XYZ file of C-alpha atoms in Angstrom:
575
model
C 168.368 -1.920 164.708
C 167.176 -3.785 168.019
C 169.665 -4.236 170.921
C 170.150 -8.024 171.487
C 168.851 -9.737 174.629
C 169.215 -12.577 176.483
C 165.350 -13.490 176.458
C 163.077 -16.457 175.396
C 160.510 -13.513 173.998
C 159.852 -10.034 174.259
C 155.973 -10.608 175.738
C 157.266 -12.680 178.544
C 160.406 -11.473 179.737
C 158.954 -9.988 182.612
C 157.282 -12.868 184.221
C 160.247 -15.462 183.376
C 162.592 -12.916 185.190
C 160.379 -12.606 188.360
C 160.215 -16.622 187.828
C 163.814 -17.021 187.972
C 164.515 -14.641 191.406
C 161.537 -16.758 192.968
C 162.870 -19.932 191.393
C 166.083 -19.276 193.056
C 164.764 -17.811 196.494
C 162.989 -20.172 199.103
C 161.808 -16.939 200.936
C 159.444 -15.766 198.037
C 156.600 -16.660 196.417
C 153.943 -16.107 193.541
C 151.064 -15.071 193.287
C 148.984 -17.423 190.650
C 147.441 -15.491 187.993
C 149.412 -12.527 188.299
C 153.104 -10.780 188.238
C 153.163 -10.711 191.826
C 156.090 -11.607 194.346
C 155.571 -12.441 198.041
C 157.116 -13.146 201.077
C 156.868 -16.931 201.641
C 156.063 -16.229 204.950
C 153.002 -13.976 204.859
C 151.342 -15.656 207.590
C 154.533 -14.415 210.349
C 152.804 -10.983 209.727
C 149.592 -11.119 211.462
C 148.900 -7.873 213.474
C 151.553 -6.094 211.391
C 151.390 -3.406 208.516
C 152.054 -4.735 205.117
C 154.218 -3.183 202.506
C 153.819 -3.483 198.788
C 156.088 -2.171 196.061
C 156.727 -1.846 192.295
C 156.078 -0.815 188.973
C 157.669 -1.826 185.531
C 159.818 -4.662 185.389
C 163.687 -3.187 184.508
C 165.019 -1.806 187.115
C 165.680 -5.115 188.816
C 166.722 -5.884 191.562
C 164.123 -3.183 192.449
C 161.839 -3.802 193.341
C 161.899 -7.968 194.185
C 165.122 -7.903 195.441
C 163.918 -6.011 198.695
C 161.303 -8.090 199.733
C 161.902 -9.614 202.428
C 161.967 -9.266 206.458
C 162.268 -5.794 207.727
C 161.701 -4.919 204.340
C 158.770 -4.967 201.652
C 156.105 -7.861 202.041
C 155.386 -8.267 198.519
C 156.258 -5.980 194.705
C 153.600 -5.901 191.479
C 155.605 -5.885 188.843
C 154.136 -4.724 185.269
C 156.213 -5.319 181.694
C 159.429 -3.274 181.172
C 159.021 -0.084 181.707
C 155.307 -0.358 182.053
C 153.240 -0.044 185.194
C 151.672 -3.010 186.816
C 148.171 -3.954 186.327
C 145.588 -2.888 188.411
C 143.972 -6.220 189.003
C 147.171 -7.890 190.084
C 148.274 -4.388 192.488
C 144.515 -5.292 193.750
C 145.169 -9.168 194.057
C 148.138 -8.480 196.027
C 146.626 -6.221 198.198
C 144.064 -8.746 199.236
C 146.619 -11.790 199.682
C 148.898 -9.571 202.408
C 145.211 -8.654 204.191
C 144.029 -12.568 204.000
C 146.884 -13.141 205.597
C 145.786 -10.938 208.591
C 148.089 -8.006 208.413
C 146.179 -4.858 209.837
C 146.909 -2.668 206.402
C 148.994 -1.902 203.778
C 151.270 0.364 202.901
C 151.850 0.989 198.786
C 155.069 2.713 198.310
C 154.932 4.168 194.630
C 157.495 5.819 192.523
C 156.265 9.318 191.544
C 155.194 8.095 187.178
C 152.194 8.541 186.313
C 151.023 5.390 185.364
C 152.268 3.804 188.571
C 150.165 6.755 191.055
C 146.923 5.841 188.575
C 147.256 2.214 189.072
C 148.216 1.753 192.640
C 146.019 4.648 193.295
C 142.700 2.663 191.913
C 143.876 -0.335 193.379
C 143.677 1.070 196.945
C 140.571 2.838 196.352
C 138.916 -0.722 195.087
C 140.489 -2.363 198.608
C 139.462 0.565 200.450
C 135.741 -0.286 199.291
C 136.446 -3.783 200.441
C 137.225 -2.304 203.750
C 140.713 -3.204 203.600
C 142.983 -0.508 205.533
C 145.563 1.202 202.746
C 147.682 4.342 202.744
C 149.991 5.353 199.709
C 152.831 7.327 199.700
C 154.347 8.813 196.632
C 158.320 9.113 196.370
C 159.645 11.891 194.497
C 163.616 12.136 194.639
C 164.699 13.328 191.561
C 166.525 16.412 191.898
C 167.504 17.337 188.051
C 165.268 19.974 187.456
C 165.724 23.290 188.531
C 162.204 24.368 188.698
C 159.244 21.890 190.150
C 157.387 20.772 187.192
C 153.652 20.146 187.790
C 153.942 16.496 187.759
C 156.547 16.730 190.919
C 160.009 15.195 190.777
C 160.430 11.533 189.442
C 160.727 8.810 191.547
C 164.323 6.689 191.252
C 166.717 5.255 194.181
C 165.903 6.625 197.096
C 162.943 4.906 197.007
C 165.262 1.959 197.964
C 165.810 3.721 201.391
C 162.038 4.280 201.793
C 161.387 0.407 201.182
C 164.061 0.137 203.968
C 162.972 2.844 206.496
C 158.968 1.446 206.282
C 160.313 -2.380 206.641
C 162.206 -1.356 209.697
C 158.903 0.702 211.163
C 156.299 -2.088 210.350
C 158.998 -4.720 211.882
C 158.832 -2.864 215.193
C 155.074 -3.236 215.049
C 154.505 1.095 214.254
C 150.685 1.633 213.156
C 149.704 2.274 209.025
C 148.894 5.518 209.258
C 152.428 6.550 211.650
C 154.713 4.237 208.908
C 152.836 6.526 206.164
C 153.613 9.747 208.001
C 157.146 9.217 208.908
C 158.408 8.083 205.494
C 156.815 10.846 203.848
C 158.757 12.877 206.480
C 161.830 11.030 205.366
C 161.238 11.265 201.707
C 161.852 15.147 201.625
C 165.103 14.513 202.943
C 166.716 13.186 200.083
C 167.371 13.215 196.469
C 169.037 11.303 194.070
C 170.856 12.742 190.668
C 171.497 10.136 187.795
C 174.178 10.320 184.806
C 174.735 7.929 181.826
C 177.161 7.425 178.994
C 174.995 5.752 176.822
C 170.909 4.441 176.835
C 169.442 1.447 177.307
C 166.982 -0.182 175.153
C 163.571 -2.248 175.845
C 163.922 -5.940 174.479
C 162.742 -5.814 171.048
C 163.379 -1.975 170.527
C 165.728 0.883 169.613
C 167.607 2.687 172.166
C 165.754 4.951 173.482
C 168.414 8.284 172.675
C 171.631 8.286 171.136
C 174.808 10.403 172.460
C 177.965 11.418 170.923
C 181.044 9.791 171.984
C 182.063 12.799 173.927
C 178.976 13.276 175.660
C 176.974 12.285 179.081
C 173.689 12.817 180.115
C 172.967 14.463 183.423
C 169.692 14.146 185.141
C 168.154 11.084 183.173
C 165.028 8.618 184.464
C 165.288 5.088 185.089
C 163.374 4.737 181.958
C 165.385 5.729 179.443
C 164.193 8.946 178.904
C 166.462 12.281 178.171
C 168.358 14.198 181.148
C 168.049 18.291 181.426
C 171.254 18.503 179.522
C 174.014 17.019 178.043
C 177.491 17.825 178.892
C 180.627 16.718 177.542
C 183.029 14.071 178.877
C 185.276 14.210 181.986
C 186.936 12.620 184.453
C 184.976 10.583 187.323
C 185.946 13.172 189.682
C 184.857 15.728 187.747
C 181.183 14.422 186.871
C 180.997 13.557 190.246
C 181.469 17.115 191.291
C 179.091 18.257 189.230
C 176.462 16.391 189.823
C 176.985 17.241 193.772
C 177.149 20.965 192.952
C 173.548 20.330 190.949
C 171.851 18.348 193.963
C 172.891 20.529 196.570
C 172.333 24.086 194.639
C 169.998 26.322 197.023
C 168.373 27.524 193.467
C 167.835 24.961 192.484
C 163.904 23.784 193.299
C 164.544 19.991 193.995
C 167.870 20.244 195.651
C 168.826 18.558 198.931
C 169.568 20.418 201.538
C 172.955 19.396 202.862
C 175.656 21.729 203.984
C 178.696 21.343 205.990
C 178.156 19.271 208.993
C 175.397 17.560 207.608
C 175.250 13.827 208.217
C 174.102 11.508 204.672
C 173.589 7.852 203.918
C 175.426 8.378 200.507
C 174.044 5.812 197.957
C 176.054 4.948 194.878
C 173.946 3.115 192.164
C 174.674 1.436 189.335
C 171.881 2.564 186.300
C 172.862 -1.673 184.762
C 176.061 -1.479 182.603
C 178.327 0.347 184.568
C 181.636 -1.620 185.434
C 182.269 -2.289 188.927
C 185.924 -1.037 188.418
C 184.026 2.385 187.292
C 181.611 2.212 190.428
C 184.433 1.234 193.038
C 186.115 4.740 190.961
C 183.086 6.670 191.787
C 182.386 5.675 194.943
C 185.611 6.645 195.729
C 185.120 10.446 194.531
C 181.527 10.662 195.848
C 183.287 10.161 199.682
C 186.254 12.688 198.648
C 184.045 15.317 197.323
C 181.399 14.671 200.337
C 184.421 15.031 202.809
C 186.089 17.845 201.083
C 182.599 19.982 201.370
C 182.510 18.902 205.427
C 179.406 16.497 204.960
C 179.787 13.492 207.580
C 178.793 10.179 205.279
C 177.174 7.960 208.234
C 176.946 5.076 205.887
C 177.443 4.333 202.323
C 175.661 1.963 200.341
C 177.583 0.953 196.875
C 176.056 -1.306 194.279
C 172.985 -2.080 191.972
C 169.905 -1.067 193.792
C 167.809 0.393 190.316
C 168.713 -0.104 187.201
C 167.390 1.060 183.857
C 168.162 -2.325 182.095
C 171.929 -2.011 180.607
C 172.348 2.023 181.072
C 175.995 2.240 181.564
C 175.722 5.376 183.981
C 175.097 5.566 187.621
C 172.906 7.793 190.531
C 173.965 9.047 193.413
C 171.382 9.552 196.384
C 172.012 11.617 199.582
C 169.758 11.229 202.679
C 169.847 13.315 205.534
C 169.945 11.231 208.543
C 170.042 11.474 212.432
C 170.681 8.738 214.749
C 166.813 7.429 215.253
C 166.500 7.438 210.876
C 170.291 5.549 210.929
C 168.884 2.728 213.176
C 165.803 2.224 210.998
C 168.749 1.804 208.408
C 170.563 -0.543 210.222
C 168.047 -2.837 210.716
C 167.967 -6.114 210.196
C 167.018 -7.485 207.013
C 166.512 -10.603 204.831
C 166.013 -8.822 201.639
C 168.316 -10.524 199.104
C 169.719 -7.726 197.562
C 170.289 -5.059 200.212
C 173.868 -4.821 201.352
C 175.609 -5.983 204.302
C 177.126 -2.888 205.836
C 178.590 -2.388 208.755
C 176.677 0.355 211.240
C 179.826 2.189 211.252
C 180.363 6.087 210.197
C 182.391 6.363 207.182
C 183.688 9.320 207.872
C 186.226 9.476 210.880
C 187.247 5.533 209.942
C 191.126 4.870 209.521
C 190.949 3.658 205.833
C 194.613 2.274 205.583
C 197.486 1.159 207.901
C 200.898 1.043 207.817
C 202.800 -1.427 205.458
C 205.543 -3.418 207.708
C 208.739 -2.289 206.949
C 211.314 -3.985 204.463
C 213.536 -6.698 206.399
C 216.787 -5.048 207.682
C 219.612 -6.381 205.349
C 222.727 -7.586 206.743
C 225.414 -5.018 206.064
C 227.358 -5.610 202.612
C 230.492 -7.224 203.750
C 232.132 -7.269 199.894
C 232.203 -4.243 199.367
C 235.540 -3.324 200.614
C 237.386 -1.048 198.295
C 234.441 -1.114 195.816
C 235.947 -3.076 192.749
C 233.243 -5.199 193.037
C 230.347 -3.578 193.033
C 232.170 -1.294 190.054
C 232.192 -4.638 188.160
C 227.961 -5.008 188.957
C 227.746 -1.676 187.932
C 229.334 -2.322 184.422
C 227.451 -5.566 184.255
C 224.588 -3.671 184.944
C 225.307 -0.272 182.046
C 225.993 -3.191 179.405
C 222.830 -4.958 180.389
C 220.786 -1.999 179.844
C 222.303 -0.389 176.667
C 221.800 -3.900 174.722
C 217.894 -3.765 176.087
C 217.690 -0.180 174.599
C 219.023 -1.261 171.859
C 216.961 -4.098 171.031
C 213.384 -2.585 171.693
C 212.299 -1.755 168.235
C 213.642 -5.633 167.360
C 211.933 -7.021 170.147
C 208.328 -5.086 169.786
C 208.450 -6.291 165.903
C 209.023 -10.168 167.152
C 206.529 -9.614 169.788
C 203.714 -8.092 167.284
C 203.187 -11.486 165.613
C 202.619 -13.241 168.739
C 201.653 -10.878 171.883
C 201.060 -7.272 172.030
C 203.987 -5.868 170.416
C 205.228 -4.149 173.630
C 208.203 -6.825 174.542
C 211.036 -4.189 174.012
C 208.876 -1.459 175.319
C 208.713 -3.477 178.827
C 212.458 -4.344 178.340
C 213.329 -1.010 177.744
C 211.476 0.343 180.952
C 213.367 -2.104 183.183
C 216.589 -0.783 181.737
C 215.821 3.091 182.103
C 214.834 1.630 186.020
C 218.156 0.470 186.220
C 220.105 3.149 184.799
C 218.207 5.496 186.962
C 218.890 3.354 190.150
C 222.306 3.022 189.237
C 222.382 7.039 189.726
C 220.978 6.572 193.141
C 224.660 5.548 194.169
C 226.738 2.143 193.575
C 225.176 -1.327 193.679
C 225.467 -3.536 196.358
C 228.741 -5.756 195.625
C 226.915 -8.563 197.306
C 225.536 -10.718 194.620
C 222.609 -11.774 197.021
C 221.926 -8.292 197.633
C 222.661 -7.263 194.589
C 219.798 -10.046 192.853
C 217.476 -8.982 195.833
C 217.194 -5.381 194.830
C 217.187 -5.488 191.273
C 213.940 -8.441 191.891
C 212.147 -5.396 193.986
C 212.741 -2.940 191.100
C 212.039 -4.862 188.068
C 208.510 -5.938 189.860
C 207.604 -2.599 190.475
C 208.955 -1.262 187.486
C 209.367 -3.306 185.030
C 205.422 -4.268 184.583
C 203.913 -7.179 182.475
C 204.725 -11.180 182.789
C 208.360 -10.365 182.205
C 208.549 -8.365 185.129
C 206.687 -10.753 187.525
C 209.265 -13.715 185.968
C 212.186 -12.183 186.281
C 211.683 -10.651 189.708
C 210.970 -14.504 190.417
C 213.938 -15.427 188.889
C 216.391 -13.075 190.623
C 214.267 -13.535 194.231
C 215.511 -17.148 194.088
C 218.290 -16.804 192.756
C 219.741 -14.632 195.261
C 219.144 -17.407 198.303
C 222.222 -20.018 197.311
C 224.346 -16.984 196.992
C 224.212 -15.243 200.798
C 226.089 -17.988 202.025
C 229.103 -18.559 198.966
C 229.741 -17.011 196.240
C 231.968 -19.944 194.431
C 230.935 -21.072 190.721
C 228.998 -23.721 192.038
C 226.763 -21.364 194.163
C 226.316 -19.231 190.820
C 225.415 -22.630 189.253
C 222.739 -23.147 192.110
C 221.707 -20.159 191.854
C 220.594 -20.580 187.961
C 218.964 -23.898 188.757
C 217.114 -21.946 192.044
C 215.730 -19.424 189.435
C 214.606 -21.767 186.562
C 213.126 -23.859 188.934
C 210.705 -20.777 189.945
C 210.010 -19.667 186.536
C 208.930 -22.980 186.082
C 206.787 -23.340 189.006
C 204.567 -20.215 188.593
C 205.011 -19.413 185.882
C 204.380 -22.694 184.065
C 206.230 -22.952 181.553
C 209.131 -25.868 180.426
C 211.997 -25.846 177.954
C 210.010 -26.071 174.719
C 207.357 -23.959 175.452
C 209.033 -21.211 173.550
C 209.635 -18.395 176.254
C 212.527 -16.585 177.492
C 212.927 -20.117 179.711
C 214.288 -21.749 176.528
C 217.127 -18.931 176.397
C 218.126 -19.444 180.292
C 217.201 -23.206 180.251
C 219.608 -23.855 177.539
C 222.373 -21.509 179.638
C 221.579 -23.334 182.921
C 222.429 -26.451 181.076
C 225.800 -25.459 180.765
C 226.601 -24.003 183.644
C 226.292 -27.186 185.351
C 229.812 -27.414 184.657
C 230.580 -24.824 187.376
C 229.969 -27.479 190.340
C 232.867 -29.507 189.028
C 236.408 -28.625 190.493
C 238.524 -26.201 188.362
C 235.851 -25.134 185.975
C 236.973 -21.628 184.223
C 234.681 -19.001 184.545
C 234.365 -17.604 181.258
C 234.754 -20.913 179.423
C 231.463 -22.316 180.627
C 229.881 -18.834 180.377
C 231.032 -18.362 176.467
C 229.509 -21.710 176.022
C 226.400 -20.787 178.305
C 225.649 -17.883 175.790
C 225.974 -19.613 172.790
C 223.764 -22.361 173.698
C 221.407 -19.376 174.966
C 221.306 -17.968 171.657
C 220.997 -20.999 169.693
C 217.903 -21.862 171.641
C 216.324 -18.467 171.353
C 216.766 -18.571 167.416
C 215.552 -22.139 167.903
C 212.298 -20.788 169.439
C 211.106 -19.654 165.800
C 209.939 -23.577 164.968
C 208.017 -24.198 167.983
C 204.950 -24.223 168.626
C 204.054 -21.879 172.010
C 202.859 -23.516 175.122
C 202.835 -20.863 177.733
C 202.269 -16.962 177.498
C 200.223 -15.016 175.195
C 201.720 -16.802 171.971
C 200.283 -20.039 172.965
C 196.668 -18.759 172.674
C 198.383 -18.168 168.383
C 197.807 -20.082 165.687
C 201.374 -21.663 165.035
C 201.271 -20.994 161.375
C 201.861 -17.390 162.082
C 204.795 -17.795 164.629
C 207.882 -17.935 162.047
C 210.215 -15.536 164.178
C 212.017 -16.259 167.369
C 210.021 -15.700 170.613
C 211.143 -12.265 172.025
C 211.146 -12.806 175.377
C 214.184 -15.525 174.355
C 216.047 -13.105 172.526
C 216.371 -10.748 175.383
C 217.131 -13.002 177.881
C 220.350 -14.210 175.266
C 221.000 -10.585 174.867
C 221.466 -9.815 178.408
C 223.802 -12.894 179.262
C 225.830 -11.721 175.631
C 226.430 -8.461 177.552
C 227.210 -9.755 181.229
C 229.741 -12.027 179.305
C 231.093 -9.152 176.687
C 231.714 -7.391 180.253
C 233.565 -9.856 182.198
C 235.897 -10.547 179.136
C 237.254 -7.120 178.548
């Protein structure tokens, strides 16, 4: 079965996508007649060496993405996976040398196809007496032994594009750019792996893996690696595929040791995540560290692709500080990275969080009765949550994820375990404050981030009183935050409903000689009689709202717990 694609046909894929990056780029231009991108400003290069690119289209954004200034003057792009014509290599050619540049560089990735083609195409402008040097970038350092064809060309030929642009920008002579980048080119190698293949529009894969495999050492065409290994972590491939490059016996390796300084390249093969890349970045610099290699500069992103491969390469380049400015020159090409000319290695990565505020000492806690009674609150609290968490999953299942007790339970082990820590704080401010920090951190999920909300402010009318009608202010402080980030109103079946309903009554605190447990015994029931009321709305916030309300016929979860838990502060302050 074909892979699907996002293409008007298979034939012309390849010119519509070159259309669409020129479409979209005032600095480029095509060439009519052919499958040819050029600087829009070719006339700017008079006197100066030229520098043409490219091969099958695929791989994007090489090789168009990197034209540019201080980069390459113009790419020859065939169809996928197919070398360019000859006539149109041959066209180009011509245009960059009408336009008075005093030669041409062709940088060409070490396939065969691509050394016949460009190679006949200079020999055709050479008879023309047009000035043109090739240079032929192997990097590929899979194979053990040199095969007779020489290693295949992949990323680093990204750095070469940016080493030449840099030369030719500073004016350096055709034959010097040519000599210096072939100099340059022995210095690195690149080392790709890939979960999966990729597939030309129109056809098959190209090779199929098990689910527990990789594939070490494949092309940027699809083609097989030199073996197959079996699934690991990102660390682990990583280190593995740094052992391979850097092996002494092995015939294509690179040759950095401890102390060497790199340009590290990370590059995504088309379908890798960027969470996975920003993961693999990440090991590339430990493991480069950990072996004593300096990483001068890292470059992190999509530079070659191989269509939709889900896989990445990783490129090393030995530098010193003459090759790192040729790096860190300027250039307009659209899709080489902005990085800063600063060493990796030796950079302070993190700083210092500021500390917590310093909280005014707990003045109620005098003879501890008080914060006993929190702490009794608090065991009740979290024995009903335990208790409820298959209940609560099963409610959750027809209208979220089916973890609601799960997440309830983990705030109550959070508790219980704090509680071991040493007595709570008998100041309810305090007391709200803390448990806010340790259901957000621990808790997890919406529930957490709403009632760490809730109990954050909550705890503000209660540092100056601690009166019923401060308690009362303090429910209306919290509801009044749920609602405001968290978007939901009474109705909306959520755990608002439950405390909504409560808040309602507990109005009656702010009147004069209101009794305590009276309102809260009427606070509760009204709690629970909106919870079970949830079961016959329809959802307008959360996960359930995204439900079909035909299958929401049980109360919403989130309002059952939030019942539960003012059932148990209440069962506590009545015994």
């Amino acid at each position: 079965m074909t892979s699907k694609k996002l293409v008007n046909s298979v034939a012309g894929c390849a010119d519509d996508a070159l259309a669409g990056l020129v479409a979209c780029n005032p600095n480029l231009q095509l060439l009519q007649g052919h499958r040819v991108a050029l600087r829009s400003d070719l006339d700017s290069l008079k006197g100066r060496v030229a520098l043409l690119s490219g091969g099958g289209s695929g791989h994007e954004p090489a090789h168009a993405g990197f034209i540019g200034k201080g980069m390459l003057t113009g790419v020859i792009a065939g169809a996928v996976f197919t070398s360019p014509a000859v006539g149109s290599i041959l066209a180009a050619i011509r245009a960059v040398a009408q336009a008075g540049t005093v030669g041409t560089l062709l940088i060409v990735k070490n396939y065969t196809g691509d050394r016949l083609n460009f190679g006949l195409a200079r020999e055709q402008a050479r008879a023309e007496g047009i000035p043109v040097e090739m240079v032929v970038i192997g990097d590929d350092s899979a194979f053990t032994v040199l095969k007779k064809a020489g290693r295949r060309g992949l990323c680093g030929t990204v750095l070469i594009h940016k080493v030449a642009g840099a030369l030719a920008e500073a004016g350096v002579g055709l034959e010097e750019i040519a000599k210096q980048v072939n100099v340059v080119a022995k210095a690195m190698g690149t080392l790709g792996v890939s979960l999966s293949s990729c597939s030309v529009p129109g056809s098959k894969p190209t090779f199929e893996l098990s689910a527990d495999e990789v594939e070490l050492g494949l092309g940027i065409h699809g083609e097989a690696g030199v073996r197959r290994i079996k699934m690991a972590t990102a660390d682990e491939i990583v280190k593995l595929m740094l052992d391979h490059m850097t092996n002494t016996t092995n015939a294509s390796h690179v040759p950095v040791q401890p102390g060497s300084s790199v340009v590290m390249m990370v590059n995504n093969l088309g379908g890798l995540s960027f969470l996975e890349l920003g993961i693999i970045a990440d090991a590339t610099v430990r493991s480069l560290e950990g072996r004593g290699v300096k990483i001068a500069r890292a470059l992190v992103g999509t530079f070659m692709s191989a269509l939709e491969m889900p896989g990445i390469s990783l490129t090393l380049l030995l530098v010193d500080e003459p090759l790192l400015k040729l790096i860190d020159a300027e250039t307009t090409a659209a899709a080489w990275p902005n990085v800063a000319a600063v060493s990796i290695t030796g950079r302070k990565r993190s700083r210092v969080a500021p500390a917590e505020p310093q909280e005014a000492p707990d003045s109620t806690a005098a003879g501890g009765s008080a914060s006993k009674r929190m702490a009794l609150v608090l065991e009740r609290v979290c024995s009903t949550l335990l208790g409820l968490e298959e209940h609560l999953n099963a409610l959750d299942r027809a209208a979220g994820d089916g973890d609601c007790g799960t997440t309830h339970s983990r705030a109550a082990r959070a508790i219980q375990e704090w509680l071991k820590e040493g007595p709570p704080p008998a100041s309810p401010a305090q007391l709200l404050s803390k448990l806010s920090v340790l259901l957000l951190e621990k808790m997890g999920g919406s529930s957490g981030a709403l009632y760490g909300l809730f109990l954050t402010a909550a705890a503000q009318p209660l540092k100056a009183k601690t009166s019923l009608p401060a308690w009362s202010a303090a429910m209306d402080a919290g509801l009044e935050a749920m609602q405001k980030y968290g978007k939901a109103a009474p109705g909306d079946r959520t755990m608002l409903d439950s405390l909504w309903a409560a808040g309602q009554e507990l109005q009656a605190w702010k009147s004069p000689g209101a009794d305590l447990l009276q309102v809260l015994t009427k606070a509760v029931k009204s709690a629970e009689a909106a919870a079970e009321a949830t079961k016959n709305m329809e959802a307008g916030a959360g996960r359930a709202s995204y439900i079909s309300s035909a299958r929401l016929e049980q109360p919403d979860p989130g309002a059952v717990a939030a019942a539960a838990i003012l059932r148990a502060i209440l069962e506590v302050l009545q015994s």
